[in-house]
Short mmCIF file of C-alpha atoms (C1' of nucleotides) in Angstrom, two decimals:
data_model
loop_
_atom_site.label_atom_id
_atom_site.label_comp_id
_atom_site.label_asym_id
_atom_site.label_seq_id
_atom_site.Cartn_x
_atom_site.Cartn_y
_atom_site.Cartn_z
CA MET A 575 20.27 -52.16 -74.32
CA GLY A 576 18.25 -51.52 -71.19
CA GLU A 577 15.12 -51.37 -73.31
CA THR A 578 13.34 -54.50 -74.39
CA THR A 579 14.54 -55.57 -77.81
CA ALA A 580 12.08 -54.72 -80.55
CA ILE A 581 9.34 -57.30 -80.57
CA PRO A 582 7.48 -57.01 -83.87
CA ARG A 583 3.89 -57.44 -82.77
CA LYS A 584 1.56 -58.57 -85.50
CA THR A 585 -1.15 -56.24 -86.62
CA ARG A 586 -4.66 -57.54 -87.14
CA ILE A 587 -4.29 -56.80 -90.86
CA GLN A 588 -0.93 -58.56 -90.92
CA ALA A 589 -2.22 -61.76 -89.37
CA GLN A 590 -5.25 -61.73 -91.59
CA ASN A 591 -3.36 -61.17 -94.83
CA GLU A 592 -0.62 -63.63 -94.04
CA GLU A 593 -3.24 -66.29 -93.52
CA LEU A 594 -4.86 -65.38 -96.84
CA ILE A 595 -1.49 -65.56 -98.56
CA LEU A 596 -0.53 -68.93 -97.10
CA LYS A 597 -3.87 -70.38 -98.13
CA ALA A 598 -3.53 -69.10 -101.67
CA ALA A 599 0.10 -70.17 -101.80
CA LEU A 600 -0.77 -73.74 -100.84
CA GLU A 601 -3.31 -73.75 -103.64
CA VAL A 602 -0.91 -72.48 -106.27
CA PHE A 603 2.33 -74.17 -105.20
CA SER A 604 0.65 -77.56 -104.83
CA ALA A 605 -0.78 -77.28 -108.33
CA TYR A 606 2.26 -75.95 -110.20
CA GLY A 607 5.30 -76.55 -108.01
CA PHE A 608 7.75 -73.89 -106.94
CA ARG A 609 9.06 -72.85 -110.33
CA GLY A 610 5.75 -73.34 -112.06
CA ALA A 611 3.89 -71.08 -109.67
CA THR A 612 3.98 -67.33 -110.11
CA VAL A 613 3.73 -64.61 -107.51
CA ASP A 614 1.06 -62.96 -109.62
CA GLN A 615 -1.07 -66.10 -109.43
CA ILE A 616 -0.84 -66.22 -105.66
CA ALA A 617 -1.58 -62.52 -105.38
CA THR A 618 -4.64 -62.74 -107.63
CA ASN A 619 -5.75 -65.86 -105.80
CA CYS A 620 -5.99 -64.01 -102.51
CA GLY A 621 -7.12 -60.66 -103.84
CA LEU A 622 -3.93 -58.72 -103.17
CA SER A 623 -1.73 -56.81 -105.56
CA LYS A 624 1.67 -58.28 -106.27
CA PRO A 625 3.65 -55.51 -104.56
CA ASN A 626 1.37 -55.80 -101.58
CA LEU A 627 1.99 -59.52 -101.34
CA LEU A 628 5.73 -58.85 -101.53
CA TYR A 629 5.30 -56.42 -98.69
CA TYR A 630 4.48 -59.36 -96.43
CA PHE A 631 6.90 -61.86 -97.93
CA ARG A 632 9.96 -60.29 -99.51
CA ARG A 633 10.78 -63.13 -101.86
CA LYS A 634 8.82 -65.87 -103.60
CA GLU A 635 10.92 -68.42 -101.78
CA ASP A 636 9.90 -66.97 -98.42
CA ILE A 637 6.25 -67.68 -99.19
CA TYR A 638 7.16 -71.19 -100.25
CA VAL A 639 9.13 -71.98 -97.12
CA ALA A 640 6.42 -70.46 -94.94
CA VAL A 641 3.66 -72.58 -96.43
CA LEU A 642 5.83 -75.70 -96.23
CA GLU A 643 6.59 -75.17 -92.56
CA HIS A 644 3.01 -74.19 -91.86
CA THR A 645 1.77 -77.52 -93.26
CA LEU A 646 4.52 -79.92 -92.22
CA HIS A 647 3.62 -80.21 -88.56
CA ASP A 648 0.01 -81.23 -89.15
CA TRP A 649 1.10 -83.69 -91.79
CA LEU A 650 3.21 -85.71 -89.37
CA GLU A 651 0.71 -85.67 -86.53
CA PRO A 652 -0.72 -89.15 -87.30
CA LEU A 653 2.69 -90.79 -87.04
CA ARG A 654 3.46 -88.82 -83.90
CA SER A 655 0.39 -90.26 -82.22
CA LEU A 656 1.35 -93.87 -82.85
CA ASP A 657 1.01 -95.23 -79.32
CA PRO A 658 3.66 -97.64 -78.00
CA ALA A 659 1.20 -98.79 -75.33
CA GLY A 660 -1.49 -99.66 -77.85
CA GLU A 661 -2.28 -102.92 -79.55
CA PRO A 662 0.12 -103.16 -82.56
CA ILE A 663 -2.32 -104.20 -85.30
CA GLU A 664 -4.86 -101.72 -84.04
CA GLU A 665 -2.34 -98.88 -83.90
CA ILE A 666 -1.14 -99.49 -87.42
CA THR A 667 -4.67 -99.85 -88.73
CA ARG A 668 -5.54 -96.53 -87.17
CA TYR A 669 -2.42 -94.95 -88.64
CA ILE A 670 -3.27 -96.12 -92.14
CA ARG A 671 -6.85 -94.99 -91.79
CA THR A 672 -5.83 -91.56 -90.51
CA LYS A 673 -3.25 -91.12 -93.24
CA ILE A 674 -5.53 -92.05 -96.09
CA ARG A 675 -8.25 -89.75 -94.82
CA LEU A 676 -5.75 -86.94 -94.49
CA SER A 677 -4.72 -87.67 -98.05
CA ARG A 678 -8.35 -87.44 -99.12
CA ASP A 679 -9.21 -84.32 -97.14
CA ASN A 680 -6.00 -82.40 -97.76
CA PRO A 681 -4.52 -83.59 -101.05
CA LYS A 682 -2.92 -80.23 -101.69
CA ALA A 683 -0.60 -80.58 -98.73
CA SER A 684 0.38 -84.02 -99.98
CA ARG A 685 1.12 -82.74 -103.45
CA LEU A 686 3.07 -79.79 -102.07
CA PHE A 687 5.44 -82.14 -100.24
CA ALA A 688 5.55 -84.62 -103.08
CA ASN A 689 6.69 -81.90 -105.43
CA GLU A 690 9.22 -80.54 -103.00
CA ILE A 691 10.81 -83.92 -102.40
CA LEU A 692 10.57 -84.95 -106.03
CA HIS A 693 12.70 -81.95 -106.92
CA GLY A 694 15.40 -82.62 -104.37
CA ALA A 695 13.89 -81.34 -101.12
CA THR A 696 16.22 -78.35 -101.16
CA ALA A 697 13.96 -76.28 -98.93
CA ILE A 698 13.25 -78.94 -96.29
CA GLY A 699 16.33 -81.12 -96.61
CA THR A 700 17.64 -80.29 -93.16
CA TYR A 701 14.21 -80.87 -91.66
CA LEU A 702 14.09 -84.33 -93.20
CA LYS A 703 17.50 -85.24 -91.82
CA GLY A 704 16.67 -83.79 -88.41
CA PRO A 705 13.20 -83.83 -86.87
CA LEU A 706 11.67 -86.16 -89.44
CA LYS A 707 14.40 -88.77 -89.14
CA ASP A 708 14.22 -88.56 -85.35
CA LEU A 709 10.48 -89.10 -85.35
CA VAL A 710 10.65 -91.99 -87.79
CA ASP A 711 13.49 -93.63 -85.88
CA GLU A 712 11.52 -93.33 -82.66
CA LYS A 713 8.43 -94.95 -84.14
CA ALA A 714 10.48 -97.56 -85.95
CA ALA A 715 11.93 -98.57 -82.59
CA ILE A 716 8.42 -99.05 -81.23
CA ILE A 717 7.49 -101.26 -84.15
CA ARG A 718 10.72 -103.18 -83.76
CA GLY A 719 9.76 -103.78 -80.16
CA TRP A 720 6.38 -105.15 -81.17
CA ILE A 721 8.08 -107.48 -83.63
CA ALA A 722 10.51 -108.68 -80.96
CA GLU A 723 7.55 -109.51 -78.76
CA GLY A 724 6.11 -111.60 -81.58
CA ARG A 725 3.11 -109.34 -81.94
CA LEU A 726 3.90 -108.43 -85.55
CA ASN A 727 5.37 -110.20 -88.51
CA ALA A 728 9.07 -109.49 -88.95
CA VAL A 729 9.45 -106.69 -91.47
CA ASP A 730 11.83 -103.74 -91.53
CA PRO A 731 10.04 -100.95 -89.63
CA HIS A 732 11.46 -98.10 -91.70
CA HIS A 733 10.39 -99.66 -94.95
CA LEU A 734 7.01 -100.48 -93.47
CA ILE A 735 6.53 -96.80 -92.71
CA PHE A 736 7.67 -95.91 -96.23
CA ALA A 737 5.13 -98.37 -97.60
CA ILE A 738 2.32 -96.82 -95.60
CA TRP A 739 3.32 -93.33 -96.67
CA ALA A 740 3.58 -94.36 -100.31
CA THR A 741 0.29 -96.21 -100.54
CA THR A 742 -1.80 -93.63 -98.70
CA GLN A 743 -0.36 -90.52 -100.31
CA HIS A 744 -0.58 -92.14 -103.72
CA TYR A 745 -4.27 -91.26 -103.85
CA ALA A 746 -3.52 -87.57 -103.50
CA ASP A 747 -0.29 -87.33 -105.48
CA PHE A 748 -1.33 -89.50 -108.42
CA GLU A 749 -4.99 -88.59 -108.41
CA PRO A 750 -5.30 -88.12 -112.19
CA GLN A 751 -3.98 -91.63 -112.74
CA VAL A 752 -6.27 -93.18 -110.15
CA GLN A 753 -9.15 -91.25 -111.64
CA ALA A 754 -8.27 -92.44 -115.14
CA VAL A 755 -8.13 -96.08 -114.12
CA VAL A 756 -10.96 -96.53 -111.61
CA GLY A 757 -12.93 -93.29 -111.94
CA GLY A 758 -13.39 -90.63 -109.34
CA GLY A 759 -16.39 -91.48 -107.18
CA PRO A 760 -16.24 -91.16 -103.39
CA GLU A 761 -16.34 -94.93 -103.09
CA VAL A 762 -12.79 -95.09 -104.43
CA MET A 763 -11.30 -93.83 -101.21
CA THR A 764 -13.35 -96.13 -98.99
CA LYS A 765 -12.35 -99.06 -101.18
CA ALA A 766 -8.74 -97.95 -100.97
CA GLU A 767 -8.90 -97.74 -97.21
CA GLU A 768 -10.44 -101.17 -97.01
CA THR A 769 -7.90 -102.74 -99.36
CA LEU A 770 -4.87 -101.16 -97.74
CA THR A 771 -5.88 -102.01 -94.18
CA ARG A 772 -6.58 -105.60 -95.16
CA LEU A 773 -3.32 -105.88 -97.07
CA PHE A 774 -1.21 -104.49 -94.25
CA VAL A 775 -3.07 -106.25 -91.47
CA GLU A 776 -2.80 -109.63 -93.18
CA GLY A 777 0.80 -108.86 -94.05
CA LEU A 778 1.69 -107.98 -90.48
CA LYS A 779 -0.43 -110.35 -88.41
CA PRO A 780 1.79 -113.17 -87.14
CA ARG A 781 0.87 -116.53 -88.64
CA SER A 782 1.37 -118.51 -85.49
CA GLN A 783 -0.96 -117.16 -82.85
CA MET B 1387 0.34 -87.34 -157.47
CA GLY B 1388 1.74 -90.24 -159.40
CA GLU B 1389 4.87 -89.96 -157.32
CA THR B 1390 5.19 -91.72 -154.00
CA THR B 1391 4.01 -89.49 -151.16
CA ALA B 1392 6.89 -87.88 -149.34
CA ILE B 1393 8.27 -90.33 -146.80
CA PRO B 1394 10.54 -88.42 -144.45
CA ARG B 1395 13.39 -90.85 -144.08
CA LYS B 1396 15.59 -90.17 -141.11
CA THR B 1397 19.12 -89.11 -141.71
CA ARG B 1398 21.92 -90.63 -139.72
CA ILE B 1399 22.52 -87.26 -138.11
CA GLN B 1400 18.83 -86.89 -137.38
CA ALA B 1401 18.53 -90.20 -135.59
CA GLN B 1402 21.72 -89.58 -133.69
CA ASN B 1403 20.79 -86.09 -132.53
CA GLU B 1404 17.24 -86.98 -131.63
CA GLU B 1405 18.54 -89.71 -129.39
CA LEU B 1406 20.95 -87.28 -127.76
CA ILE B 1407 18.14 -84.81 -127.23
CA LEU B 1408 15.75 -87.34 -125.70
CA LYS B 1409 18.43 -88.52 -123.33
CA ALA B 1410 19.26 -84.99 -122.22
CA ALA B 1411 15.57 -84.11 -122.02
CA LEU B 1412 14.86 -87.03 -119.68
CA GLU B 1413 17.67 -85.82 -117.48
CA VAL B 1414 16.44 -82.24 -117.31
CA PHE B 1415 12.67 -82.77 -117.29
CA SER B 1416 12.88 -85.42 -114.58
CA ALA B 1417 14.91 -83.10 -112.41
CA TYR B 1418 12.99 -79.86 -112.86
CA GLY B 1419 9.59 -80.73 -114.33
CA PHE B 1420 8.16 -79.28 -117.51
CA ARG B 1421 7.98 -75.65 -116.49
CA GLY B 1422 11.12 -75.79 -114.42
CA ALA B 1423 13.20 -77.14 -117.26
CA THR B 1424 14.58 -74.82 -119.91
CA VAL B 1425 15.35 -75.49 -123.54
CA ASP B 1426 18.78 -73.99 -123.00
CA GLN B 1427 19.52 -76.55 -120.28
CA ILE B 1428 18.59 -79.42 -122.53
CA ALA B 1429 20.58 -77.99 -125.41
CA THR B 1430 23.69 -77.46 -123.29
CA ASN B 1431 23.23 -80.91 -121.77
CA CYS B 1432 23.54 -82.59 -125.15
CA GLY B 1433 26.06 -80.21 -126.72
CA LEU B 1434 23.74 -78.58 -129.23
CA SER B 1435 22.87 -74.95 -129.67
CA LYS B 1436 19.35 -73.93 -128.76
CA PRO B 1437 18.27 -73.09 -132.32
CA ASN B 1438 19.70 -76.38 -133.46
CA LEU B 1439 17.70 -78.27 -130.88
CA LEU B 1440 14.58 -76.42 -131.98
CA TYR B 1441 15.36 -77.51 -135.52
CA TYR B 1442 14.61 -81.08 -134.47
CA PHE B 1443 11.75 -80.33 -132.08
CA ARG B 1444 9.82 -77.18 -132.95
CA ARG B 1445 8.47 -76.53 -129.49
CA LYS B 1446 9.56 -77.31 -125.95
CA GLU B 1447 6.37 -79.27 -125.47
CA ASP B 1448 7.22 -81.50 -128.43
CA ILE B 1449 10.41 -82.60 -126.70
CA TYR B 1450 8.48 -83.26 -123.53
CA VAL B 1451 5.82 -85.37 -125.20
CA ALA B 1452 8.45 -87.26 -127.17
CA VAL B 1453 10.46 -88.22 -124.11
CA LEU B 1454 7.29 -89.20 -122.24
CA GLU B 1455 6.13 -91.48 -125.03
CA HIS B 1456 9.61 -92.82 -125.53
CA THR B 1457 9.77 -93.92 -121.89
CA LEU B 1458 6.18 -94.96 -121.21
CA HIS B 1459 6.23 -98.24 -123.07
CA ASP B 1460 9.23 -99.65 -121.23
CA TRP B 1461 7.82 -98.50 -117.93
CA LEU B 1462 4.71 -100.62 -118.28
CA GLU B 1463 6.46 -103.72 -119.56
CA PRO B 1464 6.61 -105.47 -116.17
CA LEU B 1465 2.87 -105.27 -115.69
CA ARG B 1466 2.31 -106.35 -119.27
CA SER B 1467 4.24 -109.52 -118.63
CA LEU B 1468 2.15 -110.60 -115.64
CA ASP B 1469 1.31 -114.14 -116.69
CA PRO B 1470 -2.26 -115.43 -116.16
CA ALA B 1471 -0.92 -118.98 -116.46
CA GLY B 1472 1.68 -118.51 -113.75
CA GLU B 1473 1.53 -119.20 -110.05
CA PRO B 1474 -0.19 -116.14 -108.46
CA ILE B 1475 2.15 -115.46 -105.54
CA GLU B 1476 5.14 -116.07 -107.75
CA GLU B 1477 3.87 -113.76 -110.48
CA ILE B 1478 3.20 -110.92 -108.07
CA THR B 1479 6.53 -111.41 -106.34
CA ARG B 1480 8.25 -111.20 -109.68
CA TYR B 1481 6.27 -108.10 -110.58
CA ILE B 1482 7.26 -106.33 -107.37
CA ARG B 1483 10.88 -107.33 -107.79
CA THR B 1484 10.98 -106.15 -111.39
CA LYS B 1485 9.30 -102.87 -110.54
CA ILE B 1486 11.56 -102.01 -107.65
CA ARG B 1487 14.64 -102.79 -109.69
CA LEU B 1488 13.34 -100.64 -112.50
CA SER B 1489 12.80 -97.91 -109.97
CA ARG B 1490 16.39 -98.31 -108.81
CA ASP B 1491 17.96 -98.50 -112.25
CA ASN B 1492 15.86 -95.85 -113.95
CA PRO B 1493 14.69 -93.41 -111.30
CA LYS B 1494 14.58 -90.55 -113.78
CA ALA B 1495 11.79 -92.15 -115.75
CA SER B 1496 9.85 -92.65 -112.54
CA ARG B 1497 10.30 -89.03 -111.53
CA LEU B 1498 9.36 -87.84 -115.00
CA PHE B 1499 5.99 -89.60 -114.76
CA ALA B 1500 5.49 -88.67 -111.15
CA ASN B 1501 5.91 -85.03 -112.01
CA GLU B 1502 3.65 -85.25 -115.02
CA ILE B 1503 0.84 -86.90 -113.07
CA LEU B 1504 1.34 -84.72 -110.01
CA HIS B 1505 0.68 -81.69 -112.18
CA GLY B 1506 -2.49 -83.02 -113.75
CA ALA B 1507 -1.24 -85.40 -116.43
CA THR B 1508 -2.24 -82.94 -119.15
CA ALA B 1509 0.17 -84.40 -121.67
CA ILE B 1510 -0.66 -88.08 -121.11
CA GLY B 1511 -4.21 -87.84 -119.81
CA THR B 1512 -5.74 -89.59 -122.81
CA TYR B 1513 -3.11 -92.29 -122.64
CA LEU B 1514 -3.99 -92.96 -119.01
CA LYS B 1515 -7.69 -93.24 -119.79
CA GLY B 1516 -7.03 -95.40 -122.84
CA PRO B 1517 -4.17 -97.88 -123.12
CA LEU B 1518 -3.16 -97.69 -119.46
CA LYS B 1519 -6.67 -98.27 -118.14
CA ASP B 1520 -7.13 -101.14 -120.59
CA LEU B 1521 -3.92 -102.81 -119.48
CA VAL B 1522 -4.70 -102.38 -115.80
CA ASP B 1523 -8.25 -103.66 -116.24
CA GLU B 1524 -6.93 -106.69 -118.08
CA LYS B 1525 -4.45 -107.54 -115.35
CA ALA B 1526 -6.95 -106.78 -112.61
CA ALA B 1527 -9.25 -109.35 -114.16
CA ILE B 1528 -6.51 -111.93 -113.97
CA ILE B 1529 -5.93 -111.18 -110.32
CA ARG B 1530 -9.65 -111.31 -109.68
CA GLY B 1531 -9.67 -114.74 -111.25
CA TRP B 1532 -6.91 -115.92 -108.95
CA ILE B 1533 -8.86 -114.64 -105.97
CA ALA B 1534 -12.01 -116.43 -107.14
CA GLU B 1535 -10.02 -119.64 -107.29
CA GLY B 1536 -8.95 -119.09 -103.70
CA ARG B 1537 -5.31 -118.73 -104.66
CA LEU B 1538 -5.04 -115.19 -103.31
CA ASN B 1539 -6.48 -113.32 -100.39
CA ALA B 1540 -9.50 -111.24 -101.35
CA VAL B 1541 -8.34 -107.69 -102.03
CA ASP B 1542 -9.42 -105.23 -104.70
CA PRO B 1543 -7.11 -105.88 -107.68
CA HIS B 1544 -6.96 -102.28 -108.87
CA HIS B 1545 -5.96 -101.00 -105.47
CA LEU B 1546 -3.47 -103.81 -105.13
CA ILE B 1547 -1.80 -102.65 -108.33
CA PHE B 1548 -1.85 -99.05 -107.07
CA ALA B 1549 -0.20 -100.23 -103.86
CA ILE B 1550 2.55 -101.99 -105.76
CA TRP B 1551 3.15 -98.96 -107.96
CA ALA B 1552 3.19 -96.62 -105.00
CA THR B 1553 5.54 -98.63 -102.82
CA THR B 1554 8.05 -99.46 -105.53
CA GLN B 1555 8.20 -96.06 -107.22
CA HIS B 1556 8.43 -94.38 -103.83
CA TYR B 1557 12.14 -95.18 -103.73
CA ALA B 1558 12.76 -93.23 -106.92
CA ASP B 1559 10.28 -90.40 -106.49
CA PHE B 1560 10.97 -89.67 -102.84
CA GLU B 1561 14.63 -90.54 -102.86
CA PRO B 1562 15.80 -87.51 -100.86
CA GLN B 1563 13.40 -88.45 -98.08
CA VAL B 1564 14.43 -92.09 -98.05
CA GLN B 1565 18.04 -90.99 -98.07
CA ALA B 1566 17.45 -88.61 -95.17
CA VAL B 1567 15.79 -91.25 -93.02
CA VAL B 1568 17.74 -94.45 -93.69
CA GLY B 1569 20.79 -93.23 -95.61
CA GLY B 1570 21.74 -93.99 -99.16
CA GLY B 1571 23.73 -97.21 -99.27
CA PRO B 1572 23.01 -99.88 -101.85
CA GLU B 1573 21.64 -102.15 -99.14
CA VAL B 1574 18.62 -99.88 -98.84
CA MET B 1575 17.11 -101.15 -102.07
CA THR B 1576 17.70 -104.80 -101.29
CA LYS B 1577 16.13 -104.28 -97.86
CA ALA B 1578 13.21 -102.52 -99.52
CA GLU B 1579 12.74 -105.37 -101.98
CA GLU B 1580 12.83 -107.90 -99.18
CA THR B 1581 10.38 -105.97 -96.99
CA LEU B 1582 7.90 -105.28 -99.76
CA THR B 1583 7.83 -108.81 -101.11
CA ARG B 1584 7.34 -110.20 -97.62
CA LEU B 1585 4.62 -107.68 -96.84
CA PHE B 1586 2.69 -108.34 -100.02
CA VAL B 1587 3.20 -112.08 -100.03
CA GLU B 1588 2.03 -112.45 -96.44
CA GLY B 1589 -0.80 -110.06 -97.17
CA LEU B 1590 -1.95 -112.01 -100.21
CA LYS B 1591 -1.27 -115.61 -99.28
CA PRO B 1592 -4.57 -117.28 -98.31
CA ARG B 1593 -4.64 -118.22 -94.64
CA SER B 1594 -6.37 -121.51 -95.16
CA GLN B 1595 -4.20 -123.70 -97.33
"C1'" DT C 1183 32.95 -81.16 -159.14
"C1'" DT C 1184 28.45 -79.42 -158.72
"C1'" DA C 1185 24.07 -78.45 -157.00
"C1'" DA C 1186 20.48 -79.46 -153.84
"C1'" DT C 1187 19.49 -80.54 -149.34
"C1'" DT C 1188 20.31 -80.83 -144.62
"C1'" DC C 1189 22.33 -78.99 -140.63
"C1'" DT C 1190 24.06 -75.21 -137.56
"C1'" DT C 1191 24.23 -70.82 -135.24
"C1'" DG C 1192 24.63 -65.67 -133.82
"C1'" DA C 1193 21.55 -62.26 -133.33
"C1'" DT C 1194 17.26 -60.90 -132.00
"C1'" DC C 1195 12.29 -60.45 -130.76
"C1'" DG C 1196 8.30 -60.51 -127.64
"C1'" DC C 1197 6.65 -62.02 -123.56
"C1'" DT C 1198 6.63 -63.47 -118.75
"C1'" DT C 1199 8.23 -62.99 -114.27
"C1'" DG C 1200 10.52 -61.78 -109.79
"C1'" DG C 1201 11.41 -57.85 -107.61
"C1'" DT C 1202 11.82 -52.47 -106.74
"C1'" DC C 1203 10.34 -47.77 -105.88
"C1'" DA C 1204 8.15 -43.71 -104.85
"C1'" DA C 1205 4.08 -41.86 -103.60
"C1'" DG C 1206 -0.31 -41.97 -101.81
"C1'" DA C 1207 -4.20 -44.03 -98.75
"C1'" DG C 1208 -5.66 -45.87 -94.46
"C1'" DC C 1209 -5.31 -46.60 -89.55
"C1'" DG C 1210 -4.52 -45.99 -84.56
"C1'" DG C 1211 -2.86 -43.66 -80.49
"C1'" DA C 1212 -2.41 -39.13 -78.01
"C1'" DT D 1327 -7.69 -33.23 -84.55
"C1'" DC D 1328 -3.07 -34.39 -85.58
"C1'" DC D 1329 0.91 -37.26 -86.48
"C1'" DG D 1330 3.50 -41.29 -87.16
"C1'" DC D 1331 3.24 -45.75 -88.73
"C1'" DT D 1332 1.27 -49.35 -91.51
"C1'" DC D 1333 -0.60 -50.67 -95.67
"C1'" DT D 1334 -1.43 -50.44 -100.77
"C1'" DT D 1335 -0.49 -49.81 -105.59
"C1'" DG D 1336 0.69 -48.18 -110.54
"C1'" DA D 1337 4.66 -47.89 -113.00
"C1'" DC D 1338 8.77 -49.72 -113.95
"C1'" DC D 1339 13.16 -52.58 -114.42
"C1'" DA D 1340 16.29 -56.35 -115.50
"C1'" DA D 1341 16.71 -61.07 -116.33
"C1'" DG D 1342 15.23 -65.26 -118.25
"C1'" DC D 1343 12.93 -67.75 -121.55
"C1'" DG D 1344 10.65 -69.76 -125.79
"C1'" DA D 1345 10.80 -69.10 -130.36
"C1'" DT D 1346 12.24 -67.01 -135.03
"C1'" DC D 1347 15.17 -65.83 -138.91
"C1'" DA D 1348 18.55 -65.19 -142.17
"C1'" DA D 1349 22.72 -66.72 -143.58
"C1'" DG D 1350 26.47 -69.66 -143.68
"C1'" DA D 1351 28.63 -74.54 -143.12
"C1'" DA D 1352 28.41 -79.36 -143.86
"C1'" DT D 1353 26.61 -83.31 -146.09
"C1'" DT D 1354 24.78 -85.98 -149.70
"C1'" DA D 1355 23.43 -87.49 -154.32
"C1'" DA D 1356 24.57 -87.01 -159.24
#
DNA sequence: TTAATTCTTGATCGCTTGGTCAAGAGCGGA
DNA sequence: TCCGCTCTTGACCAAGCGATCAAGAATTAA
């Protein structure tokens, strides 16, 4: 009791391997979903044996939760940085642009979450109802304020945020469909960014000004 | 050879059971995805034994493809009925309204497709590149025509269609998230419909008119 | 009623997969 | 160098799953 409670310091090897595992896990889970992915796949993908991988994460689910948590924070950063002191149209334009570029540069994270939520969000359900809801409510209040000041068209802030999420993440989550319809060149994403910003800006800019 | 070639007429029992199976399969596949779903689950779900189910569909994949095809046609009906002779804003408003109601009334179909595409669209890839692309291109041309006539704001038609798909299906595919953030009452969907139509209408209505 | 056909199922097989275990290899501090 | 701890792995296990099969039950056509 007088001693310091056991603090499990992380070995160099531990930190290194856990990072390898999380990277491989994102790859595999985002491609096949939780049930579709296999521990063997993840192990092979990062050059470890299966028992060795299970030495670092006892259960498959532990890897899954770890990679979800590890990715969630970064994913919400753009919304977090929506600035109440900024110019409304400019702030929202920047948000859309950041989100769609995140979707382009890190589609695996998008697909990981999409799959998790699509299948009931059992692993991150409490997170959604807690921190996520709090963040969204906070930003929705800001938008509501802008609307009250007449600086934005009157739309429901929550559903506006949903719309931005849906449209931007669509390009990562439904990539095969987008690819099938308009092809897969790099110009697709720039065109998407252009179209979405115009659509939302025109949709939100007050008529009388 | 002189005889008529064997036409496999469907028995009453056949038709009845196949319908039961497809219904149960939609339920299970939409909830767990292809790999996550089990033949046993589907069988139990429709009151048949597993071998009996496999008497009607030889392989698990056959059930999956069947239920996909069975649902795809209905799912695209709203886009198909976009009328080139109609009033642009009115047509698109109707399309959004129809889509979001379809998403509300048949979320399982939405989730079935979402899962299929999210995991690479291996089963319907050729359909996407064929009939779907053709349909979308056709409707995009109509929208492009409306824009050329100055009856709509200038946005890329393909990406506009993607945006409508994304925003409307979001409420089915990401239901747990929507529920976590704004709750699950029936007013959510009406509010969503209202917000989306306003957003798109304001975004598409030409400023100078 | 009879005979052919369709339908149904218990038992079972082969394979995949998550997870365990014991035993050895590697590493770091004294 | 030595010793304790961390790390690694081949072999293995039990459960779950897709699929098969043979044999019996139900249905249908005559």
